[in-house]
PDB file of C-alpha atoms in Angstrom:
ATOM      1  CA  MET A 143       4.060 100.900 222.977  1.00 71.00           C
ATOM      2  CA  LEU A 144       4.218 103.466 225.768  1.00 79.00           C
ATOM      3  CA  ASP A 145       6.166 106.684 225.412  1.00 84.00           C
ATOM      4  CA  PHE A 146       6.984 108.771 228.459  1.00 87.00           C
ATOM      5  CA  ASN A 147       6.752 112.467 229.269  1.00 87.00           C
ATOM      6  CA  ILE A 148       8.251 112.783 232.766  1.00 88.00           C
ATOM      7  CA  ARG A 149       8.374 116.167 234.501  1.00 88.00           C
ATOM      8  CA  GLY A 150       9.613 117.144 237.915  1.00 88.00           C
ATOM      9  CA  GLU A 151       8.482 120.120 239.999  1.00 87.00           C
ATOM     10  CA  ASN A 152      10.956 121.186 242.703  1.00 84.00           C
ATOM     11  CA  LEU A 153      12.872 118.065 241.737  1.00 84.00           C
ATOM     12  CA  GLU A 154      15.409 117.038 239.129  1.00 87.00           C
ATOM     13  CA  VAL A 155      14.345 113.904 237.279  1.00 88.00           C
ATOM     14  CA  THR A 156      17.492 111.821 237.516  1.00 89.00           C
ATOM     15  CA  PRO A 157      18.195 108.877 235.216  1.00 91.00           C
ATOM     16  CA  ALA A 158      17.545 106.554 238.183  1.00 91.00           C
ATOM     17  CA  ILE A 159      14.087 108.047 238.798  1.00 89.00           C
ATOM     18  CA  ARG A 160      13.284 108.006 235.069  1.00 89.00           C
ATOM     19  CA  GLU A 161      14.367 104.365 234.790  1.00 92.00           C
ATOM     20  CA  TYR A 162      12.309 103.352 237.850  1.00 91.00           C
ATOM     21  CA  VAL A 163       9.153 105.091 236.570  1.00 89.00           C
ATOM     22  CA  GLU A 164       9.511 103.590 233.088  1.00 89.00           C
ATOM     23  CA  LYS A 165      10.211 100.093 234.444  1.00 91.00           C
ATOM     24  CA  LYS A 166       7.142 100.155 236.716  1.00 90.00           C
ATOM     25  CA  VAL A 167       4.699 101.760 234.268  1.00 87.00           C
ATOM     26  CA  LEU A 168       5.800  99.504 231.387  1.00 86.00           C
ATOM     27  CA  LYS A 169       4.380  96.578 233.375  1.00 86.00           C
ATOM     28  CA  LEU A 170       0.952  97.943 232.438  1.00 83.00           C
ATOM     29  CA  GLU A 171       1.637  97.296 228.732  1.00 80.00           C
ATOM     30  CA  ARG A 172       0.666  93.646 229.180  1.00 80.00           C
ATOM     31  CA  TYR A 173      -2.962  94.799 229.502  1.00 76.00           C
ATOM     32  CA  PHE A 174      -2.920  96.716 226.214  1.00 72.00           C
ATOM     33  CA  THR A 175      -3.694  95.232 222.830  1.00 67.00           C
ATOM     34  CA  GLU A 176      -0.973  94.942 220.219  1.00 59.00           C
ATOM     35  CA  GLY A 177      -0.223  98.228 218.518  1.00 57.00           C
ATOM     36  CA  ALA A 178      -1.719 100.395 221.260  1.00 64.00           C
ATOM     37  CA  ASN A 179       0.336 103.593 221.280  1.00 71.00           C
ATOM     38  CA  ALA A 180       0.041 105.962 224.220  1.00 73.00           C
ATOM     39  CA  THR A 181       2.086 108.540 226.069  1.00 79.00           C
ATOM     40  CA  ALA A 182       2.331 108.272 229.851  1.00 79.00           C
ATOM     41  CA  HIS A 183       2.392 111.783 231.305  1.00 82.00           C
ATOM     42  CA  VAL A 184       4.181 111.571 234.649  1.00 84.00           C
ATOM     43  CA  ASN A 185       4.407 114.561 236.981  1.00 83.00           C
ATOM     44  CA  LEU A 186       6.614 114.290 240.077  1.00 86.00           C
ATOM     45  CA  LYS A 187       6.371 116.980 242.782  1.00 86.00           C
ATOM     46  CA  VAL A 188       8.197 117.547 246.038  1.00 85.00           C
ATOM     47  CA  TYR A 189       6.626 119.825 248.644  1.00 84.00           C
ATOM     48  CA  ASN A 190       8.312 121.843 251.423  1.00 79.00           C
ATOM     49  CA  ASP A 191       7.412 119.181 253.989  1.00 74.00           C
ATOM     50  CA  ARG A 192       9.359 116.681 251.836  1.00 79.00           C
ATOM     51  CA  GLN A 193       6.196 114.838 250.871  1.00 86.00           C
ATOM     52  CA  THR A 194       6.075 113.779 247.232  1.00 89.00           C
ATOM     53  CA  LYS A 195       3.156 113.617 244.850  1.00 89.00           C
ATOM     54  CA  VAL A 196       3.147 111.456 241.727  1.00 89.00           C
ATOM     55  CA  GLU A 197       0.526 111.917 238.990  1.00 89.00           C
ATOM     56  CA  ILE A 198       0.244 109.638 235.967  1.00 89.00           C
ATOM     57  CA  THR A 199      -2.172 110.176 233.079  1.00 87.00           C
ATOM     58  CA  ILE A 200      -2.299 107.814 230.103  1.00 84.00           C
ATOM     59  CA  PRO A 201      -4.766 109.019 227.460  1.00 82.00           C
ATOM     60  CA  MET A 202      -5.619 106.284 224.950  1.00 76.00           C
ATOM     61  CA  LYS A 203      -8.050 106.018 222.078  1.00 72.00           C
ATOM     62  CA  ASN A 204     -11.022 104.672 224.053  1.00 70.00           C
ATOM     63  CA  LEU A 205     -10.005 105.282 227.638  1.00 75.00           C
ATOM     64  CA  THR A 206      -8.051 107.653 229.856  1.00 81.00           C
ATOM     65  CA  LEU A 207      -6.192 106.174 232.814  1.00 83.00           C
ATOM     66  CA  ARG A 208      -5.332 108.615 235.592  1.00 86.00           C
ATOM     67  CA  ALA A 209      -4.156 108.313 239.175  1.00 88.00           C
ATOM     68  CA  GLU A 210      -2.237 110.308 241.740  1.00 88.00           C
ATOM     69  CA  GLU A 211      -0.560 109.385 244.992  1.00 88.00           C
ATOM     70  CA  ARG A 212       1.103 111.279 247.868  1.00 87.00           C
ATOM     71  CA  HIS A 213       3.764 109.633 250.005  1.00 88.00           C
ATOM     72  CA  ASP A 214       6.901 110.482 251.965  1.00 89.00           C
ATOM     73  CA  ASP A 215       8.910 108.163 249.696  1.00 88.00           C
ATOM     74  CA  MET A 216       8.711 108.853 245.948  1.00 88.00           C
ATOM     75  CA  TYR A 217       9.531 105.267 244.993  1.00 89.00           C
ATOM     76  CA  ALA A 218       6.744 103.985 247.257  1.00 90.00           C
ATOM     77  CA  ALA A 219       4.355 106.505 245.668  1.00 90.00           C
ATOM     78  CA  ILE A 220       5.298 105.212 242.211  1.00 90.00           C
ATOM     79  CA  ASP A 221       4.634 101.621 243.316  1.00 91.00           C
ATOM     80  CA  LEU A 222       1.246 102.591 244.808  1.00 92.00           C
ATOM     81  CA  ILE A 223       0.168 104.545 241.739  1.00 90.00           C
ATOM     82  CA  VAL A 224       1.032 101.685 239.379  1.00 90.00           C
ATOM     83  CA  ASP A 225      -1.084  99.395 241.584  1.00 90.00           C
ATOM     84  CA  LYS A 226      -3.972 101.896 241.318  1.00 90.00           C
ATOM     85  CA  LEU A 227      -3.685 102.025 237.523  1.00 88.00           C
ATOM     86  CA  GLU A 228      -3.576  98.228 237.351  1.00 88.00           C
ATOM     87  CA  ARG A 229      -6.784  97.998 239.429  1.00 87.00           C
ATOM     88  CA  GLN A 230      -8.436 100.531 237.097  1.00 85.00           C
ATOM     89  CA  ILE A 231      -7.498  98.457 234.050  1.00 83.00           C
ATOM     90  CA  ARG A 232      -8.735  95.207 235.615  1.00 83.00           C
ATOM     91  CA  LYS A 233     -12.012  96.865 236.633  1.00 82.00           C
ATOM     92  CA  TYR A 234     -12.429  98.284 233.141  1.00 79.00           C
ATOM     93  CA  LYS A 235     -11.709  94.924 231.486  1.00 77.00           C
ATOM     94  CA  THR A 236     -14.199  93.196 233.813  1.00 79.00           C
ATOM     95  CA  ARG A 237     -16.882  95.659 232.791  1.00 74.00           C
ATOM     96  CA  VAL A 238     -15.978  95.278 229.108  1.00 68.00           C
ATOM     97  CA  ASN A 239     -16.270  91.504 229.383  1.00 67.00           C
ATOM     98  CA  ARG A 240     -19.647  91.803 231.121  1.00 69.00           C
ATOM     99  CA  LYS A 241     -20.862  94.224 228.425  1.00 64.00           C
ATOM    100  CA  PHE A 242     -19.615  91.772 225.799  1.00 63.00           C
ATOM    101  CA  ARG A 243     -21.804  89.066 227.286  1.00 63.00           C
ATOM    102  CA  GLU A 244     -24.777  91.429 227.604  1.00 62.00           C
ATOM    103  CA  ARG A 245     -24.473  92.921 224.134  1.00 55.00           C
ATOM    104  CA  GLU A 246     -23.410  91.666 220.744  1.00 50.00           C
ATOM    105  CA  GLY A 247     -19.771  92.632 220.922  1.00 46.00           C
ATOM    106  CA  VAL A 248     -17.090  94.596 222.627  1.00 45.00           C
ATOM    107  CA  ALA A 249     -16.624  96.861 219.608  1.00 50.00           C
ATOM    108  CA  ALA A 250     -19.959  98.622 220.241  1.00 49.00           C
ATOM    109  CA  PHE A 251     -18.951  99.218 223.849  1.00 47.00           C
ATOM    110  CA  LEU A 252     -15.487 100.513 223.025  1.00 50.00           C
ATOM    111  CA  GLN A 253     -16.911 102.950 220.502  1.00 50.00           C
ATOM    112  CA  SER A 254     -19.188 104.382 223.173  1.00 48.00           C
ATOM    113  CA  VAL A 255     -16.521 104.977 225.838  1.00 47.00           C
ATOM    114  CA  GLU A 256     -15.741 108.667 226.277  1.00 36.00           C
ATOM    115  CA  ARG A 257     -12.237 109.956 225.501  1.00 36.00           C
ATOM    116  CA  GLU A 258     -11.442 113.248 227.059  1.00 33.00           C
ATOM    117  CA  LYS A 259      -9.106 115.460 225.089  1.00 31.00           C
ATOM    118  CA  ASN A 260      -6.342 117.357 226.817  1.00 33.00           C
ATOM    119  CA  GLY A 261      -7.649 120.758 227.810  1.00 37.00           C
ATOM    120  CA  ASN A 262      -6.050 124.136 227.479  1.00 37.00           C
ATOM    121  CA  GLU A 263      -5.549 126.395 230.438  1.00 36.00           C
ATOM    122  CA  ASP A 264      -7.068 129.802 229.822  1.00 40.00           C
ATOM    123  CA  VAL A 265      -6.651 132.490 232.440  1.00 38.00           C
ATOM    124  CA  ALA A 266      -8.693 135.653 231.936  1.00 36.00           C
ATOM    125  CA  ALA A 267      -6.709 138.873 231.824  1.00 37.00           C
ATOM    126  CA  ASP A 268      -9.356 140.864 233.717  1.00 38.00           C
ATOM    127  CA  GLU A 269     -10.067 140.207 237.370  1.00 39.00           C
ATOM    128  CA  VAL A 270     -13.778 139.423 237.549  1.00 38.00           C
ATOM    129  CA  GLU A 271     -15.957 137.957 240.265  1.00 60.00           C
ATOM    130  CA  PHE A 272     -16.232 134.605 238.454  1.00 64.00           C
ATOM    131  CA  GLN A 273     -12.926 133.852 236.828  1.00 71.00           C
ATOM    132  CA  VAL A 274     -12.545 130.863 234.486  1.00 76.00           C
ATOM    133  CA  VAL A 275      -9.100 129.432 235.173  1.00 77.00           C
ATOM    134  CA  ARG A 276      -9.259 126.358 232.966  1.00 79.00           C
ATOM    135  CA  THR A 277     -11.193 125.279 229.891  1.00 81.00           C
ATOM    136  CA  LYS A 278     -11.485 121.720 228.643  1.00 78.00           C
ATOM    137  CA  GLN A 279     -12.964 120.435 225.428  1.00 78.00           C
ATOM    138  CA  PHE A 280     -14.015 116.887 224.715  1.00 75.00           C
ATOM    139  CA  ASP A 281     -16.172 114.917 222.317  1.00 75.00           C
ATOM    140  CA  LEU A 282     -19.549 113.763 223.580  1.00 82.00           C
ATOM    141  CA  LYS A 283     -19.898 110.181 222.440  1.00 80.00           C
ATOM    142  CA  PRO A 284     -23.027 108.090 223.037  1.00 87.00           C
ATOM    143  CA  MET A 285     -22.956 105.836 226.106  1.00 89.00           C
ATOM    144  CA  ASP A 286     -25.221 104.637 228.883  1.00 89.00           C
ATOM    145  CA  GLN A 287     -25.240 105.878 232.489  1.00 89.00           C
ATOM    146  CA  GLU A 288     -23.113 103.023 233.814  1.00 89.00           C
ATOM    147  CA  GLU A 289     -20.386 103.631 231.236  1.00 88.00           C
ATOM    148  CA  ALA A 290     -20.398 107.359 232.065  1.00 89.00           C
ATOM    149  CA  ILE A 291     -20.013 106.608 235.793  1.00 91.00           C
ATOM    150  CA  LEU A 292     -17.154 104.223 235.027  1.00 88.00           C
ATOM    151  CA  GLN A 293     -15.352 106.861 232.933  1.00 86.00           C
ATOM    152  CA  MET A 294     -15.960 109.538 235.591  1.00 87.00           C
ATOM    153  CA  ASN A 295     -14.446 107.311 238.290  1.00 86.00           C
ATOM    154  CA  MET A 296     -11.479 106.386 236.122  1.00 83.00           C
ATOM    155  CA  LEU A 297     -10.722 110.061 235.557  1.00 82.00           C
ATOM    156  CA  GLY A 298     -11.128 110.831 239.252  1.00 84.00           C
ATOM    157  CA  HIS A 299     -13.744 113.508 238.596  1.00 86.00           C
ATOM    158  CA  SER A 300     -16.887 114.261 240.601  1.00 88.00           C
ATOM    159  CA  PHE A 301     -19.079 114.692 237.492  1.00 89.00           C
ATOM    160  CA  PHE A 302     -19.111 113.662 233.841  1.00 89.00           C
ATOM    161  CA  ILE A 303     -21.013 114.968 230.797  1.00 90.00           C
ATOM    162  CA  PHE A 304     -22.079 112.501 228.105  1.00 90.00           C
ATOM    163  CA  THR A 305     -24.576 111.876 225.306  1.00 89.00           C
ATOM    164  CA  ASP A 306     -27.182 109.305 226.294  1.00 89.00           C
ATOM    165  CA  ALA A 307     -27.114 106.455 223.765  1.00 86.00           C
ATOM    166  CA  GLU A 308     -30.905 105.932 223.868  1.00 86.00           C
ATOM    167  CA  SER A 309     -32.300 109.480 224.011  1.00 87.00           C
ATOM    168  CA  ASP A 310     -29.384 111.226 222.246  1.00 86.00           C
ATOM    169  CA  GLY A 311     -29.667 113.963 224.911  1.00 88.00           C
ATOM    170  CA  THR A 312     -26.790 115.541 226.784  1.00 90.00           C
ATOM    171  CA  ASN A 313     -26.734 114.236 230.371  1.00 91.00           C
ATOM    172  CA  ILE A 314     -24.555 114.662 233.440  1.00 92.00           C
ATOM    173  CA  VAL A 315     -23.715 112.047 236.067  1.00 93.00           C
ATOM    174  CA  TYR A 316     -22.253 113.178 239.366  1.00 93.00           C
ATOM    175  CA  LYS A 317     -21.057 111.700 242.630  1.00 90.00           C
ATOM    176  CA  ARG A 318     -23.171 112.681 245.629  1.00 88.00           C
ATOM    177  CA  LYS A 319     -21.852 113.361 249.130  1.00 84.00           C
ATOM    178  CA  ASP A 320     -23.429 110.103 250.332  1.00 86.00           C
ATOM    179  CA  GLY A 321     -21.276 108.155 247.821  1.00 86.00           C
ATOM    180  CA  LYS A 322     -24.169 107.378 245.471  1.00 90.00           C
ATOM    181  CA  TYR A 323     -24.597 108.807 241.989  1.00 93.00           C
ATOM    182  CA  GLY A 324     -26.952 111.380 240.517  1.00 92.00           C
ATOM    183  CA  LEU A 325     -28.120 111.949 236.939  1.00 92.00           C
ATOM    184  CA  ILE A 326     -29.136 115.240 235.335  1.00 91.00           C
ATOM    185  CA  GLU A 327     -31.057 114.849 232.081  1.00 87.00           C
ATOM    186  CA  THR A 328     -31.544 117.693 229.602  1.00 82.00           C
ATOM    187  CA  ASN A 329     -34.493 118.226 227.277  1.00 72.00           C
TER     188      ASN A 329
END
């Protein structure tokens, strides 16, 4: 069951907009297992040039879905972002099914998928040369490199920190400028 947290910046979230967002995003529920409870965080923005930006984040137990879309028409942006989220889910399920065939069960894979916790924004009171403007905390759960890359891409980040399932070391995967991936291993 999806709950909704819909916010508007420079925009009043009318009942019509709320209803449209909920109707479109609820179509994603068919991909979730029974009893999966999640809150869809929807942020709608309108800029001075009248372009809109829609961001949707759905943190779940074993996975975080996130996408954003800019468009001149907010309703079109909502349609496009739901399509993006649906592609993410299908890609994830394809990988899960492949892992299921490669390993003994999907449960081991699901336990290893990283779940990022919502971070807190911390702004330092003193102006310093290197100012930390946001801090995030998350659990490092064991996974392999491929799973870490998948989670990084699903979150839309350029790097991802994880615990390597084999070595139990803390590693970092990152996206290179050439579109390939890099791995930093720690001792």
